[in-house]
Amino acid sequence: MAERLMGQETEYAFVGFNRAGERVASPPLADALMGSARSLLPHLPNGEGGGIFLASGGRFYIDVATHPELTTPECPNPWDVVRYIKAGEFLLTKLGEQMLDTQRQLGQVLFFRTNVDYCGSGNTWGCHESYAHRCQDLDLMRREIVPHLVSRIIYTGAGGFNPFSRGLTFMVSPRAATLEQEVSEETTQNRGIFNTRQEHHASEGYRRLHLVCGESLFSETAMFLKAGTTTLIVAMIENGIRPGEEVRLHSALEAIRRFANDPTCQTQVALQDGRLASAIQIQRHYLACAEQHRDASWMPSSAAAVCRQWREILDLLAKGAPASVATKLDWAIKFTMFRDRLTRQGRSMEEMSRVPLLLDTAHEEISRLLGLTSLLSRHDVTEEQRQLQTLRQQLCEVDVRCGQLGPSGVLDALDAAGVLTHHIPGVDNFEHAMANPPALGRARLRGQCVLRLAGTNGRYDCHWTGIADHRKHQWLDLSDPFATQEKWDAQPLQASSREMLPFTSLMEQARSHYDRGSYRDAYRFVCAVDMNICREELSPEEFRGFLRLKAWLESRLGWTTGAATLAELRTDARSDFQLVNDYVSIYRFQGLAAAPEVWEWIECGNALIAQNAPHQPSTRVSFWSHQAYALKCARRLSEAAELLERARAPEFRAAAEPPEPRIFSRLLTELADIKRVQGNCVAATDLLAEATTIQTEHRYHGDLADFTFTCRARFGEREPEAIEWLEKTHAAQRRLHNRMSEARTLVLLARFTSDP
């Protein structure tokens, strides 16, 4: 297989303001964006999780109901990868302009090519790569390619600041700070340098190398090399070459972080055989292997051009980075801008790395509302510190503005002024790429079908592996990545969207993420249900389960829309114990503390219990746990403990079905916290141990952090012990992107620590 297929999926930050300059909430803004895409672009609905397929052969959808994600079609060469990424960005700005024309209340819509968040959320916008190959040994692929992935950041790094550093620390690749393991199957938490996710989207024999360690880029040179060099290495590994054997790393995670922190590209790291090597030296080794096999029949036709560009950039980096690539690579362009700005103000990068983030006026107001004003009074912030904080904020804003799409973006403006030298010959014709697929591979057939079949009122839906015709019950098989002809299967439809990813499958995946505590990912699947499955087709029980899970997730994400979602059921909730418990749950979790409305629903639930209203025993256990939490907050500890002990009593459990492990483990942590307050630490410790065993066994990572670790922190008789548990909690919540849980932990952490 000489030719190769590759592609990229990119998440973009997205913000809108009304004509008064006020920010518009993300979910309705995202809905408006998708509406603009559906009205403006020829498309077919995507039957695999939401969004639409475009005439380019690529996919557009809204991720987690908040921000757009664009996937290129499968591209046969690195020029096309860059072309379709750029075309997608032009498409986004075009959609933004259309929104302003049709949404009269909007005053401004902005899109950003960005990678990390500087507001302390721990968020990172994904930029995932895909490479088709036929290597069956995934571990072999890992061993041979990881040194390349670690060292390539010297030309693929986006540049920016470490989002987790106390000071303002420049990084060649900020994404490196978010990587936690060398190998992982996760994409939104516990991310690894090498990803083992098994979604091949192709017929048997073909595999997909899915990488999540890269970043969104502006430089055509950087994008071209990211796709081109990695493709050559994949081709070599598939054909029996071992390009990474001589440069295997002692610690890949340590190496990528050290390389990311060195803009001179001179840092050396330990290899497995004891030698030391810099990123440039590791890259030169891979380049030598590629040049040796450049003319092999199994190498892609782009090999010679990629090797020439690869050698040129490594030679430039060796001459004296970052100055030697200051107009060519993203990270070096940014570094030069930041350094020059600091120099003009008599500052340096080293000095800024020692400037901690202090609480500004906005933080002071939040802290006052949370009752933390006493902590702020210990801060004696000098004018010098204020100036440094302002400068820190300006640099972070410049970095964000570098990623802004359109002529107002910093890098776009520099490019228009002719300052930059990053362009690659042959990367052009973006307007054509916006509406036409590549010339080779199944994306060509997919894009042509989208253009021909668009606007047929739901008759067709599209997948990476084919297109379903629901009227004729036919399936266009595109499982062969190199398919060249349309072949519709006239057999009864086997691969329709309902059978490939039916309602039950999407809900199972949403519930799986919910149980694990990854609420943002769970909500993505709930949104997929909303976008792809007609509500009228659901049974009453399916519709009820969908709305209940949606309401739970909205609450855990900190939104106040859960009650409105439950109200869509249009039933008398006050006579339905299960729904009463749902209302109690959402009012408990949607804020930093339980909302006052929780008591009204607790009273309603107790009335239904007194009336022997029908309900599942596990629902009552859940209800009692929520009620006990509310009683504990009201300092009614004895009542709370009595409730929980009743639910735990052998006679209750013998008379009823065993409660769900998740519900029962929460009950144990609630009871443990009450025992702790009552002074019975031995009983509390035993209860927490039992809860930990259940949560670990069932992978309830969110509950383990939100309930058990937090409760364990309150046991800390010494401040360092409590802080250690809370920092462990905070780290887990960051990995899971649980921002409301994280906020609660930060409040608790602030009360434990003597350092505000």
Short mmCIF file of C-alpha atoms in Angstrom, two decimals, residues 336-619:
data_model
loop_
_atom_site.label_atom_id
_atom_site.label_comp_id
_atom_site.label_asym_id
_atom_site.label_seq_id
_atom_site.Cartn_x
_atom_site.Cartn_y
_atom_site.Cartn_z
CA THR A 336 9.61 35.89 20.11
CA MET A 337 6.50 38.06 20.56
CA PHE A 338 6.30 37.37 24.29
CA ARG A 339 10.01 37.98 24.84
CA ASP A 340 9.97 41.24 22.86
CA ARG A 341 6.94 42.52 24.75
CA LEU A 342 8.59 41.77 28.08
CA THR A 343 11.88 43.33 27.00
CA ARG A 344 10.13 46.58 26.11
CA GLN A 345 8.78 46.69 29.67
CA GLY A 346 12.07 45.79 31.29
CA ARG A 347 11.01 42.26 32.18
CA SER A 348 12.13 38.75 31.24
CA MET A 349 10.63 35.30 30.78
CA GLU A 350 12.59 34.05 33.76
CA GLU A 351 11.15 36.79 35.97
CA MET A 352 7.58 36.01 34.87
CA SER A 353 8.04 32.34 35.67
CA ARG A 354 8.32 33.38 39.32
CA VAL A 355 5.16 35.51 39.34
CA PRO A 356 2.32 33.57 41.03
CA LEU A 357 -1.28 34.23 40.07
CA LEU A 358 -2.86 36.44 42.74
CA LEU A 359 -6.57 36.99 43.32
CA ASP A 360 -7.75 39.91 41.20
CA THR A 361 -10.87 42.02 41.70
CA ALA A 362 -13.16 39.43 40.15
CA HIS A 363 -11.74 36.72 42.40
CA GLU A 364 -12.20 38.99 45.42
CA GLU A 365 -15.92 39.34 44.69
CA ILE A 366 -16.32 35.58 44.30
CA SER A 367 -14.35 34.98 47.48
CA ARG A 368 -16.52 37.46 49.37
CA LEU A 369 -19.63 35.59 48.28
CA LEU A 370 -18.07 32.32 49.45
CA GLY A 371 -17.14 33.70 52.83
CA LEU A 372 -13.40 33.73 52.17
CA THR A 373 -12.79 37.45 52.65
CA SER A 374 -10.69 36.77 55.76
CA LEU A 375 -8.18 34.92 53.62
CA LEU A 376 -7.82 37.85 51.25
CA SER A 377 -6.99 40.22 54.08
CA ARG A 378 -3.69 38.37 54.53
CA HIS A 379 -2.63 39.39 51.02
CA ASP A 380 -0.62 42.56 51.01
CA VAL A 381 -0.50 43.09 47.26
CA THR A 382 2.00 45.74 46.24
CA GLU A 383 1.76 47.97 43.18
CA GLU A 384 4.68 46.06 41.69
CA GLN A 385 2.75 42.82 42.06
CA ARG A 386 -0.32 44.39 40.51
CA GLN A 387 1.72 45.47 37.49
CA LEU A 388 3.18 41.99 37.10
CA GLN A 389 -0.32 40.49 37.31
CA THR A 390 -1.52 42.85 34.58
CA LEU A 391 1.43 41.89 32.40
CA ARG A 392 0.77 38.21 33.04
CA GLN A 393 -2.86 38.64 31.98
CA GLN A 394 -1.81 40.52 28.83
CA LEU A 395 0.56 37.74 27.76
CA CYS A 396 -2.13 35.09 28.23
CA GLU A 397 -4.53 37.22 26.20
CA VAL A 398 -1.97 37.62 23.41
CA ASP A 399 -1.59 33.84 23.29
CA VAL A 400 -5.36 33.40 22.99
CA ARG A 401 -5.52 36.13 20.32
CA CYS A 402 -2.82 34.32 18.37
CA GLY A 403 -5.31 31.50 17.90
CA GLN A 404 -8.23 33.70 16.91
CA LEU A 405 -9.57 32.79 13.47
CA GLY A 406 -10.00 35.51 10.89
CA PRO A 407 -8.21 38.77 10.08
CA SER A 408 -8.41 40.02 13.69
CA GLY A 409 -6.27 37.12 14.92
CA VAL A 410 -2.69 38.05 15.76
CA LEU A 411 -1.05 35.37 13.62
CA ASP A 412 -3.42 35.97 10.71
CA ALA A 413 -2.60 39.68 10.86
CA LEU A 414 1.15 39.02 10.89
CA ASP A 415 0.73 36.65 7.96
CA ALA A 416 -1.26 39.20 5.97
CA ALA A 417 1.51 41.73 6.61
CA GLY A 418 4.07 39.37 5.05
CA VAL A 419 6.03 38.92 8.28
CA LEU A 420 5.84 35.11 8.45
CA THR A 421 7.55 32.46 6.29
CA HIS A 422 5.61 29.31 7.11
CA HIS A 423 3.83 28.61 3.82
CA ILE A 424 4.24 25.29 1.98
CA PRO A 425 4.04 25.27 -1.84
CA GLY A 426 1.02 23.28 -2.95
CA VAL A 427 -1.10 24.14 0.08
CA ASP A 428 -3.73 26.34 -1.52
CA ASN A 429 -7.20 26.44 -3.08
CA PHE A 430 -9.00 26.50 0.27
CA GLU A 431 -12.31 27.63 -1.23
CA HIS A 432 -12.39 24.52 -3.40
CA ALA A 433 -11.57 22.29 -0.41
CA MET A 434 -14.49 23.73 1.57
CA ALA A 435 -16.98 22.17 -0.86
CA ASN A 436 -15.11 19.29 -2.54
CA PRO A 437 -13.53 16.05 -1.28
CA PRO A 438 -9.97 14.81 -1.91
CA ALA A 439 -9.29 13.08 -5.22
CA LEU A 440 -8.39 9.71 -3.66
CA GLY A 441 -9.99 7.35 -1.17
CA ARG A 442 -13.48 6.79 0.18
CA ALA A 443 -13.82 10.45 1.20
CA ARG A 444 -14.24 11.25 -2.50
CA LEU A 445 -17.29 8.95 -2.73
CA ARG A 446 -18.67 10.19 0.59
CA GLY A 447 -18.35 13.85 -0.41
CA GLN A 448 -19.91 13.28 -3.83
CA CYS A 449 -22.87 11.46 -2.24
CA VAL A 450 -23.36 14.20 0.32
CA LEU A 451 -23.51 16.80 -2.45
CA ARG A 452 -25.94 14.69 -4.51
CA LEU A 453 -28.20 13.40 -1.72
CA ALA A 454 -28.38 16.44 0.58
CA GLY A 455 -31.80 17.85 1.35
CA THR A 456 -33.76 14.60 1.18
CA ASN A 457 -35.63 15.02 4.48
CA GLY A 458 -33.86 12.37 6.52
CA ARG A 459 -33.92 9.61 3.94
CA TYR A 460 -30.16 9.16 4.26
CA ASP A 461 -27.70 9.31 7.09
CA CYS A 462 -23.95 9.10 6.84
CA HIS A 463 -21.18 7.26 8.68
CA TRP A 464 -17.44 6.99 8.24
CA THR A 465 -17.96 3.48 6.90
CA GLY A 466 -20.99 4.04 4.69
CA ILE A 467 -24.29 5.75 3.91
CA ALA A 468 -27.72 4.39 4.83
CA ASP A 469 -30.79 4.77 2.59
CA HIS A 470 -33.76 4.30 4.92
CA ARG A 471 -36.37 4.34 2.17
CA LYS A 472 -34.91 1.59 -0.02
CA HIS A 473 -33.17 -0.15 2.87
CA GLN A 474 -29.82 0.00 1.15
CA TRP A 475 -26.31 0.55 2.42
CA LEU A 476 -23.37 2.12 0.56
CA ASP A 477 -20.39 0.23 1.91
CA LEU A 478 -17.37 2.51 2.45
CA SER A 479 -15.55 0.24 4.89
CA ASP A 480 -12.65 -0.01 2.40
CA PRO A 481 -10.66 3.21 2.98
CA PHE A 482 -9.58 3.14 -0.69
CA ALA A 483 -13.03 2.47 -2.19
CA THR A 484 -13.35 3.88 -5.71
CA GLN A 485 -16.90 2.96 -6.81
CA GLU A 486 -20.37 3.37 -5.35
CA LYS A 487 -21.75 -0.06 -4.50
CA TRP A 488 -25.14 -0.01 -2.78
CA ASP A 489 -26.09 -3.23 -1.02
CA ALA A 490 -29.68 -4.12 -1.86
CA GLN A 491 -29.97 -6.55 1.05
CA PRO A 492 -32.14 -5.58 4.05
CA LEU A 493 -30.44 -2.74 5.80
CA GLN A 494 -27.94 -4.11 8.30
CA ALA A 495 -25.99 -1.00 9.11
CA SER A 496 -28.53 1.75 9.55
CA SER A 497 -27.90 4.35 12.17
CA ARG A 498 -30.53 2.78 14.44
CA GLU A 499 -28.74 -0.57 14.39
CA MET A 500 -25.17 0.74 14.44
CA LEU A 501 -25.66 3.19 17.27
CA PRO A 502 -29.27 2.86 18.51
CA PHE A 503 -30.80 4.85 21.31
CA THR A 504 -29.98 2.16 23.84
CA SER A 505 -26.31 2.12 22.83
CA LEU A 506 -25.94 5.89 23.09
CA MET A 507 -27.68 5.87 26.46
CA GLU A 508 -25.52 3.01 27.70
CA GLN A 509 -22.42 4.97 26.79
CA ALA A 510 -23.79 8.10 28.43
CA ARG A 511 -24.65 6.16 31.59
CA SER A 512 -21.22 4.50 31.60
CA HIS A 513 -19.50 7.89 31.55
CA TYR A 514 -21.92 9.18 34.17
CA ASP A 515 -21.21 6.28 36.52
CA ARG A 516 -17.48 6.81 36.08
CA GLY A 517 -17.91 10.49 36.89
CA SER A 518 -17.02 11.90 33.48
CA TYR A 519 -20.09 14.12 33.23
CA ARG A 520 -18.93 16.20 30.28
CA ASP A 521 -18.38 13.12 28.12
CA ALA A 522 -21.68 11.65 29.27
CA TYR A 523 -23.49 14.81 28.21
CA ARG A 524 -21.91 14.52 24.76
CA PHE A 525 -23.71 11.20 24.23
CA VAL A 526 -26.95 12.65 25.59
CA CYS A 527 -26.62 15.43 23.01
CA ALA A 528 -26.03 12.78 20.35
CA VAL A 529 -29.40 11.26 21.28
CA ASP A 530 -31.05 14.66 20.99
CA MET A 531 -29.46 15.37 17.61
CA ASN A 532 -29.90 11.99 15.94
CA ILE A 533 -32.98 10.32 17.34
CA CYS A 534 -36.48 11.67 16.94
CA ARG A 535 -38.10 11.98 20.36
CA GLU A 536 -41.44 10.89 18.94
CA GLU A 537 -39.92 7.50 18.10
CA LEU A 538 -39.02 6.79 21.72
CA SER A 539 -41.22 4.79 24.00
CA PRO A 540 -42.53 6.63 27.08
CA GLU A 541 -40.03 4.75 29.24
CA GLU A 542 -37.11 5.56 26.91
CA PHE A 543 -38.08 9.22 26.80
CA ARG A 544 -38.33 9.33 30.57
CA GLY A 545 -34.91 7.71 31.05
CA PHE A 546 -33.35 10.10 28.54
CA LEU A 547 -34.72 13.24 30.24
CA ARG A 548 -33.81 12.01 33.73
CA LEU A 549 -30.19 11.36 32.75
CA LYS A 550 -30.02 14.68 30.92
CA ALA A 551 -31.29 16.50 34.03
CA TRP A 552 -28.80 14.71 36.31
CA LEU A 553 -25.92 15.67 34.02
CA GLU A 554 -27.01 19.29 33.71
CA SER A 555 -27.01 19.47 37.49
CA ARG A 556 -23.55 17.89 37.86
CA LEU A 557 -22.20 20.28 35.22
CA GLY A 558 -23.39 23.20 37.36
CA TRP A 559 -26.27 24.26 35.12
CA THR A 560 -29.65 25.32 36.51
CA THR A 561 -31.67 23.77 33.69
CA GLY A 562 -32.26 20.37 35.29
CA ALA A 563 -35.70 21.25 36.69
CA ALA A 564 -36.85 22.55 33.31
CA THR A 565 -35.63 19.34 31.65
CA LEU A 566 -37.60 17.17 34.09
CA ALA A 567 -40.65 19.36 33.52
CA GLU A 568 -40.65 18.23 29.87
CA LEU A 569 -42.11 14.96 31.09
CA ARG A 570 -45.41 16.80 31.62
CA THR A 571 -46.47 14.58 34.46
CA ASP A 572 -47.43 15.15 38.09
CA ALA A 573 -43.93 14.87 39.52
CA ARG A 574 -45.15 15.27 43.11
CA SER A 575 -46.95 11.95 42.97
CA ASP A 576 -43.99 10.11 41.43
CA PHE A 577 -41.35 9.17 44.02
CA GLN A 578 -38.67 8.54 41.41
CA LEU A 579 -39.09 12.03 39.94
CA VAL A 580 -39.23 13.58 43.40
CA ASN A 581 -35.86 12.01 44.09
CA ASP A 582 -34.58 13.39 40.79
CA TYR A 583 -35.59 16.92 41.81
CA VAL A 584 -33.88 16.46 45.18
CA SER A 585 -30.73 15.32 43.39
CA ILE A 586 -30.54 18.21 40.93
CA TYR A 587 -31.15 20.83 43.63
CA ARG A 588 -28.46 19.22 45.75
CA PHE A 589 -25.72 19.22 43.12
CA GLN A 590 -26.29 22.15 40.74
CA GLY A 591 -24.40 24.69 42.87
CA LEU A 592 -21.66 24.96 45.45
CA ALA A 593 -24.27 24.18 48.11
CA ALA A 594 -27.75 22.64 48.02
CA ALA A 595 -30.41 25.02 46.68
CA PRO A 596 -33.23 26.01 49.10
CA GLU A 597 -35.76 24.26 46.85
CA VAL A 598 -34.34 20.92 47.96
CA TRP A 599 -36.33 21.04 51.22
CA GLU A 600 -39.66 21.39 49.42
CA TRP A 601 -38.99 18.20 47.46
CA ILE A 602 -37.64 16.37 50.51
CA GLU A 603 -40.93 17.05 52.29
CA CYS A 604 -42.82 15.81 49.23
CA GLY A 605 -40.76 12.60 49.19
CA ASN A 606 -41.34 11.93 52.88
CA ALA A 607 -45.07 12.39 52.35
CA LEU A 608 -45.05 9.80 49.56
CA ILE A 609 -43.13 7.34 51.77
CA ALA A 610 -45.72 7.84 54.52
CA GLN A 611 -48.46 7.11 51.96
CA ASN A 612 -46.68 3.92 50.84
CA ALA A 613 -46.43 5.30 47.31
CA PRO A 614 -44.89 2.69 44.98
CA HIS A 615 -41.15 3.02 44.38
CA GLN A 616 -37.97 0.98 44.13
CA PRO A 617 -36.05 0.45 47.42
CA SER A 618 -32.83 1.65 45.74
CA THR A 619 -34.58 4.94 44.95
#
